[in-house]
XYZ file of C-alpha atoms in Angstrom:
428
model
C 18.615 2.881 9.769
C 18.097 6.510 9.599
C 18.855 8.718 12.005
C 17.209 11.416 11.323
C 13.733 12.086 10.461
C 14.302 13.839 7.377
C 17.489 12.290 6.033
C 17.352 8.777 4.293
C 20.099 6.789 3.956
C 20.770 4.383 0.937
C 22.731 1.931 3.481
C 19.743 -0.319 4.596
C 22.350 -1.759 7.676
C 20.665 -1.239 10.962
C 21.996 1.252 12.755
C 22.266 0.238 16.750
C 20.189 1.158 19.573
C 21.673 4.446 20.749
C 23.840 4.004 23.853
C 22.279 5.072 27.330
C 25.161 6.687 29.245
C 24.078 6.889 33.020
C 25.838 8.920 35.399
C 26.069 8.743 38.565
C 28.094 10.314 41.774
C 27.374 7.625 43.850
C 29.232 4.683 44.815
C 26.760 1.749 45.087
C 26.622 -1.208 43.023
C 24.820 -0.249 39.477
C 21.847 -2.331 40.271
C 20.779 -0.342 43.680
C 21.296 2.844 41.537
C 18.763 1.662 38.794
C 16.367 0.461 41.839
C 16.322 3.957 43.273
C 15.894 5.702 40.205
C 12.830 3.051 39.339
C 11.435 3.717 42.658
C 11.185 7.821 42.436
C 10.124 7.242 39.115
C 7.245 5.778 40.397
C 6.761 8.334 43.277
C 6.609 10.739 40.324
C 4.290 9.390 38.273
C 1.960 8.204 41.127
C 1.915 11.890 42.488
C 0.641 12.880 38.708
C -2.104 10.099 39.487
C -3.207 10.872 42.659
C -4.006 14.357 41.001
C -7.958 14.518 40.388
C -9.511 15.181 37.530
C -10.591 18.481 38.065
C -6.993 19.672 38.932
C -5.363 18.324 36.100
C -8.218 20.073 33.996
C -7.104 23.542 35.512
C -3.536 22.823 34.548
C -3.975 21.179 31.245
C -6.206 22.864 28.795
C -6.977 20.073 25.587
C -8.737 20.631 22.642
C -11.237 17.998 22.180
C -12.632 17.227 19.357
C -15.718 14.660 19.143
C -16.728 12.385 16.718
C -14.511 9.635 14.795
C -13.514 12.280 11.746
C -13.903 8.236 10.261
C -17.253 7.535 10.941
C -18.050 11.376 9.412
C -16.484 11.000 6.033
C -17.835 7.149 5.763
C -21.866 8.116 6.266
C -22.518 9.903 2.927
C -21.367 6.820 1.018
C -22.618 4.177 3.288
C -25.853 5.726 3.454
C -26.352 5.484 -0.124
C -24.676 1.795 -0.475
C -27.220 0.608 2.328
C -30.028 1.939 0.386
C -28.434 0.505 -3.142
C -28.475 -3.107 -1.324
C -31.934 -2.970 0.145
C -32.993 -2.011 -3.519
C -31.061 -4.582 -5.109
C -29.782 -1.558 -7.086
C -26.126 -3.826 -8.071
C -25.271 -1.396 -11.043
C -25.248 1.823 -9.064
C -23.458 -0.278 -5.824
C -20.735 -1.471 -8.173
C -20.150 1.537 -9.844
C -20.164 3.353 -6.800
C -17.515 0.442 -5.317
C -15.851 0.764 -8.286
C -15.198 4.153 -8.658
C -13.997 4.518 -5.171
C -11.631 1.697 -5.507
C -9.614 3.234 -9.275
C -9.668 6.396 -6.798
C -7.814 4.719 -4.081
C -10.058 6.927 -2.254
C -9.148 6.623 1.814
C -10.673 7.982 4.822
C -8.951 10.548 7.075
C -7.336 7.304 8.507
C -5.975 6.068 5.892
C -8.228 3.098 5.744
C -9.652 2.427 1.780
C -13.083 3.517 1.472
C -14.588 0.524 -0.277
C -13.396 -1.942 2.256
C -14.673 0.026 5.313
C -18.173 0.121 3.403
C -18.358 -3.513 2.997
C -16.967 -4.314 6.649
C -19.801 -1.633 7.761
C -22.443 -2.984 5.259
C -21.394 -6.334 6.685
C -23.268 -5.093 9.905
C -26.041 -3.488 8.702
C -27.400 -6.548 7.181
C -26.616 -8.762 10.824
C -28.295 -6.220 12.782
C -27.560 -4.488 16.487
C -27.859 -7.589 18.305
C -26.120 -10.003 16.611
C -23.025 -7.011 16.037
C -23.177 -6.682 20.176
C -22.182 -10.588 19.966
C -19.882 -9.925 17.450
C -18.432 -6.823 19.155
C -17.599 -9.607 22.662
C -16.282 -11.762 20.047
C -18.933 -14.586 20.487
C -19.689 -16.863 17.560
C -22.787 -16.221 15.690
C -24.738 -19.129 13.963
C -26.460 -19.663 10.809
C -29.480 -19.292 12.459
C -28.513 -16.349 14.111
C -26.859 -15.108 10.895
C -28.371 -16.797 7.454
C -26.373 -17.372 4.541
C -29.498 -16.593 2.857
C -29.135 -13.005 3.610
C -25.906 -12.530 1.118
C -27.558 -14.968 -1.734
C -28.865 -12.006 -3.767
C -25.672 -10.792 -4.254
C -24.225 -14.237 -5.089
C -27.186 -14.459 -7.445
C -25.940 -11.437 -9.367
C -22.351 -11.936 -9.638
C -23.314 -15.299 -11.207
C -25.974 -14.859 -13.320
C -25.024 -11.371 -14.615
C -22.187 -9.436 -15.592
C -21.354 -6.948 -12.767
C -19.290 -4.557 -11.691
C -15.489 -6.670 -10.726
C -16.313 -4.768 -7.324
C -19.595 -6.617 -6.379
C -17.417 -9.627 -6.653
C -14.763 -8.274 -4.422
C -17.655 -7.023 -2.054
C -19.502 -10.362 -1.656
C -15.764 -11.767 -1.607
C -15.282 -9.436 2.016
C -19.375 -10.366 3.244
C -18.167 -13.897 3.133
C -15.207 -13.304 4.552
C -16.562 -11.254 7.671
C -19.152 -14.067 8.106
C -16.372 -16.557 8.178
C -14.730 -14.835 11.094
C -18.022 -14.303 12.378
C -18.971 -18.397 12.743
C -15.055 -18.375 14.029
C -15.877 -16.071 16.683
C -12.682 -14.103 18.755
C -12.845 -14.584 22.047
C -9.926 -16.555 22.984
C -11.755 -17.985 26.239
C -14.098 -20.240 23.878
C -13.579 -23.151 22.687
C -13.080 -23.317 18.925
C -15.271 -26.292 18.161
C -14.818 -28.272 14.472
C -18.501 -27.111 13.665
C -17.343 -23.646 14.129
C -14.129 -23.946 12.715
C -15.798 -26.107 9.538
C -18.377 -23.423 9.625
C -15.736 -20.484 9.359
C -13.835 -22.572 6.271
C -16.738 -22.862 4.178
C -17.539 -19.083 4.033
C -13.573 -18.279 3.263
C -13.684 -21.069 0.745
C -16.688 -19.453 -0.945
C -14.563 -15.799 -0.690
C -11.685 -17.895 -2.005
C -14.015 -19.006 -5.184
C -15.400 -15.701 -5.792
C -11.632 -13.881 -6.585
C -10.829 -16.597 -8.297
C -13.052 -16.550 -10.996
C -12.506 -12.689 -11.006
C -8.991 -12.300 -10.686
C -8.392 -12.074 -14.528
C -10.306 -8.973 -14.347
C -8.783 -7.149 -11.964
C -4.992 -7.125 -12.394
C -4.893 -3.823 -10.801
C -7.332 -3.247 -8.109
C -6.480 -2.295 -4.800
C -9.634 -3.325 -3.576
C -9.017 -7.223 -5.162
C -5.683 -7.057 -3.788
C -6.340 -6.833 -0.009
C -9.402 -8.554 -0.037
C -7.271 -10.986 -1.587
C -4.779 -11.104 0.868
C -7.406 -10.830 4.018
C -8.899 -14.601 2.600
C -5.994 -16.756 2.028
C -4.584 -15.375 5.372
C -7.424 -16.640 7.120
C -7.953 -19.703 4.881
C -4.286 -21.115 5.454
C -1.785 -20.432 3.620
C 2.582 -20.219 3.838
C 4.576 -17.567 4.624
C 6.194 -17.135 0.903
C 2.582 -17.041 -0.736
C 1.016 -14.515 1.994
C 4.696 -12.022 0.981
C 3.423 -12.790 -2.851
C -0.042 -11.471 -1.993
C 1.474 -8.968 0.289
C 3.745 -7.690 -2.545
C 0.996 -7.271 -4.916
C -1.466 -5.345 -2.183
C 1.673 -2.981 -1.872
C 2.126 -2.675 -5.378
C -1.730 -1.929 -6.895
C -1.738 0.756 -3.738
C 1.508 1.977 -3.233
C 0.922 4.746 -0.745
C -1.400 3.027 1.825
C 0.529 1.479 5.152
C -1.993 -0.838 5.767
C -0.205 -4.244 3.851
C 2.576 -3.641 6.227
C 0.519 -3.357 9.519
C -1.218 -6.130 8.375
C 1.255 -8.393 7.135
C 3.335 -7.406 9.872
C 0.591 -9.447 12.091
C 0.569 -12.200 10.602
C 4.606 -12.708 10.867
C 4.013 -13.486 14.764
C 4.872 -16.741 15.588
C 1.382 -17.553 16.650
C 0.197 -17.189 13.637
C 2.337 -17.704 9.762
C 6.101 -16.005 11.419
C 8.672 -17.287 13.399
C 10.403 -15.749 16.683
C 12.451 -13.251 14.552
C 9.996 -12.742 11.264
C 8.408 -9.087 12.712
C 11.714 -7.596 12.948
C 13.120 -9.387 9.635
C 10.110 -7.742 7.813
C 10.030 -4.394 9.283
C 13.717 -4.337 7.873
C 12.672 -5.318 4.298
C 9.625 -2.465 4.685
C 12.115 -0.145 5.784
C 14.200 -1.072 2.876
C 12.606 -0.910 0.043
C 10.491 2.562 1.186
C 12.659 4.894 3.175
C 13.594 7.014 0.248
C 9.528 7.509 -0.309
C 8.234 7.279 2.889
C 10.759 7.336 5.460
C 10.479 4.518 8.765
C 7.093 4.899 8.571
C 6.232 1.046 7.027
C 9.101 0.229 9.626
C 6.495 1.858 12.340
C 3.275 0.437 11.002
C 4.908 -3.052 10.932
C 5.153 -3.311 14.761
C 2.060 -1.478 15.741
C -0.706 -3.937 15.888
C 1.666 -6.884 16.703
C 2.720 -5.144 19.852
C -0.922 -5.120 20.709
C -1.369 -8.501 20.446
C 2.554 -9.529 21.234
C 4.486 -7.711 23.821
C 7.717 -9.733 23.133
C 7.765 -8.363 19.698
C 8.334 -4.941 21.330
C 12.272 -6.303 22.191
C 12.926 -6.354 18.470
C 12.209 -2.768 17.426
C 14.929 0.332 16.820
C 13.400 2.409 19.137
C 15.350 5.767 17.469
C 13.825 4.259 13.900
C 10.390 3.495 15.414
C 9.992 6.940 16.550
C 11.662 8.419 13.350
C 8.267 6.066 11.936
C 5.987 7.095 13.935
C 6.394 10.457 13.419
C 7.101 9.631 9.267
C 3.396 8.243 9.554
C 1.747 11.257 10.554
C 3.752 13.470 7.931
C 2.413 11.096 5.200
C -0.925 10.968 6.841
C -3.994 13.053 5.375
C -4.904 13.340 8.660
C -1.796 13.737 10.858
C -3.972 14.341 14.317
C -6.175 11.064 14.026
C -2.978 8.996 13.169
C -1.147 11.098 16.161
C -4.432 9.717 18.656
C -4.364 6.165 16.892
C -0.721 6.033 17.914
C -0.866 7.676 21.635
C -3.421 5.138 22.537
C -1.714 2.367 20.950
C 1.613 3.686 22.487
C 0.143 3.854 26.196
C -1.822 0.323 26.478
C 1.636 -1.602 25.179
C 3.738 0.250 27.423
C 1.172 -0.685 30.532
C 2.477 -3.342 32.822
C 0.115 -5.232 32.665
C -0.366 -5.519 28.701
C -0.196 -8.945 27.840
C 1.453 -10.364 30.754
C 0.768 -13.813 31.692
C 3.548 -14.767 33.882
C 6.557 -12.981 35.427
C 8.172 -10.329 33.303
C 12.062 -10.202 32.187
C 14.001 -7.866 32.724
C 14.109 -6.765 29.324
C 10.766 -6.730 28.308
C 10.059 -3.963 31.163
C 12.836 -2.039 30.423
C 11.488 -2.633 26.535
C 7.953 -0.901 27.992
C 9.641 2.066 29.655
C 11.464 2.805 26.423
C 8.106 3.148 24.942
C 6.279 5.091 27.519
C 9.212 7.724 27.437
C 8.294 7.888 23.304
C 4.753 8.114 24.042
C 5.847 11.422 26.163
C 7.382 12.741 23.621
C 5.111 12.445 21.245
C 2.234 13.972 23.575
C 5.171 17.380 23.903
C 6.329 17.176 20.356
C 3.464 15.698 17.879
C -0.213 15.787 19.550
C -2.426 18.345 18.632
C -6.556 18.325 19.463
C -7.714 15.109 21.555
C -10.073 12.483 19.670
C -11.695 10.245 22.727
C -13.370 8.536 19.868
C -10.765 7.424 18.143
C -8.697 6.152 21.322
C -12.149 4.298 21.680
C -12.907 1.623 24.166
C -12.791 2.423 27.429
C -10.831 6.302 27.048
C -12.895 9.048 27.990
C -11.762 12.416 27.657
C -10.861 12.343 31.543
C -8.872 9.040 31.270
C -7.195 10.510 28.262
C -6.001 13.848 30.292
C -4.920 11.597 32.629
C -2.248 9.721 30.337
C -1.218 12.830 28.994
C -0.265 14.545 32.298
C 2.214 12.266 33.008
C 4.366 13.823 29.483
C 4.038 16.784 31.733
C 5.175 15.822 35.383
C 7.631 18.123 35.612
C 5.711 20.937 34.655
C 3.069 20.660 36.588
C 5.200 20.221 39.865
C 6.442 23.532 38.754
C 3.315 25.187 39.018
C 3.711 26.039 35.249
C 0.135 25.314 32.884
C -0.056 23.441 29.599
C -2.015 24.017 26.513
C -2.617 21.424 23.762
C -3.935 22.591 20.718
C -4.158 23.265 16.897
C -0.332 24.477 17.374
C 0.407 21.106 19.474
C 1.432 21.535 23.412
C 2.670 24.969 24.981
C 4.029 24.964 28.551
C 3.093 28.322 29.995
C 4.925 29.413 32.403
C 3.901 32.527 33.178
């Protein structure tokens, strides 16, 4: 693996974990030593803690900006889909899908416009209270949710000749009502009218790409929706890499097949115990001259949200050469450096997925990844975006995680300032 952030290697061997070399004056047993330094460690951090609010706030000046830059750039577009679907205007919504998907055209993200429109359009036709179900991850019904409500557009795609993107749009409705009968809170009970429920709308997504895949050999759009429905349909591990390959290929510069794919390798799902790490290899492989580690990155992040055991596979010195790769390539480096702290801080928590005693190597695995986190918040964050940390971060709880890059610092008296230049330790 590289080893540097700017300098790509040809050898695709992974390179080793860099060697910790701990030294100490002492003699106790190595064990005690490590308990110690664990303990003040903690005294540290829980002095930062203790800290209120307002305190932190006179030595830490952020930048805040509000607002998901997301939700901004989406409106214009969505406003005038929404108002193309209530008038059953399909030629202007197709064109307008269309257009945006032979663009590639993204969102500060990264995310691909078209998509996000249909996921959003998805929820416009549901409504608020059925999306505040959907939201807790409760099932919705058909009488809660008709199928009636997407037959116009199944209407169109069959009796006329469309625009291939109003099949790959009703191709994504069906799909998010499929997950939507499936429901995603783990606590319930997945009943067979559910799950039979859930089938029949990715079946129907299935159908629809079918019969249009001979017209769209290169659309991005096609290709993930294509992927999204046979990896919730069923499907094997060598035909999921097939449809993975082809995402990659119709959209080349977009991380998102590798984040995504990179999900579905855990075990729980299409993967096996070592299938994450195997694939975040072959990412790195066959894009570090391009793109640096930064598929290597996006491969782990959302399955260390969902499994912390995958977090004992990674390179950390590659994973941070990725992280910071997918900023560079960003078009937004600051909301992929806020996507990432938050991300970063909830897997690194001790109490992120834990459901039993913890080994040994799986915490030391999390305080590897707090320590990037810090250095990230010193060397890569710029203005704070509380909305797109989301869920429960407010700008106070964000301060809060930030601090702790800063303990030092602040013990010293010494103030910090985060902003368009990234952070500044003022000493003076």
């Amino acid at each position: 693996m590289p080893q540097a952030a700017q300098t790509y290697s040809h050898d695709t061997t992974r390179m080793p974990l860099a060697l910790r070399l701990v030294s100490n004056t002492l003699t106790i047993p190595a064990a005690l030593a490590r308990s110690v330094q664990r303990k003040r460690q903690r005294a540290e951090v829980l002095s930062v803690q203790r800290l209120s609010t307002e305190h932190l706030a006179d030595r830490i000046a952020l930048t805040v900006l509000t607002g998901h830059p997301d939700k901004k750039a989406l409106a214009g577009p969505l406003n005038s889909a929404i108002l193309e679907w209530s008038a059953r205007d399909w030629s202007a919504l197709g064109q307008r899908l269309g257009k945006l998907d032979r663009r590639r055209a993204a969102l500060p993200s990264g995310a691909r416009i078209a998509p996000a429109i249909a996921i959003e359009l998805f929820r416009h036709i549901a409504g608020p209270e059925t999306c505040r179900k959907l939201d807790r991850g409760q099932p919705v019904n058909e009488a809660e949710l008709p199928d009636a409500l997407f037959e116009p557009l199944l209407d169109c795609i069959v009796l006329a000749e469309p625009d291939p993107a109003l099949h790959f749009l009703a191709a994504q409705l069906f799909l998010e009502l499929g997950w939507a009968r499936h429901g995603s809170d783990q606590t319930q009970e997945l009943t067979p009218d559910r799950l039979d429920a859930a089938r029949t709308c990715f079946d129907t997504a299935h159908q629809i790409l079918e019969e249009i895949a001979p017209q769209a050999p290169h659309s991005a759009y096609f290709a993930e929706v294509n992927y999204r429905v046979r990896a919730a349909e069923g499907s094997t591990m060598e035909d999921l890499f097939s449809l993975f390959t082809r995402w990659r290929r119709s959209d080349p510069t977009t991380l998102t097949p590798f984040a995504v794919h990179g999900l579905n390798m855990l075990p729980r799902w299409y993967g096996e115990a070592d299938s994450v790490s195997s694939f975040a290899n072959i990412a790195w492989a066959k894009t570090h001259e391009k793109m640096g580690a930064a598929a290597y990155a996006a491969t782990y992040l959302s399955a260390m949200e969902v499994d912390p055991q995958i977090m004992l596979g990674i390179d950390v010195p590659a994973f941070r050469e990725g992280l910071m790769d997918m900023m560079q390539h960003s078009d937004d480096p600051d909301v992929t450096c806020n996507a990432i702290l938050r991300i970063m801080w909830e897997v690194s928590a001790d109490a992120h997925g834990l459901t039993g005693r913890e080994a040994t190597s799986l915490r030391r695995a999390r305080c590897e990844l707090r320590e990037l986190f810090f250095y990230l918040v010193r060397h890569a964050l710029g203005p704070v975006m509380p909305d797109v940390w989301a869920g429960r971060w407010t700008e106070a709880k964000i301060l809060h995680a930030v601090a702790e890059a800063f303990e030092a610092d602040i013990q010293a008296g010494h103030r910090v300032s985060i902003g368009l230049d990234g952070a500044k330790v003022l000493t003076t």
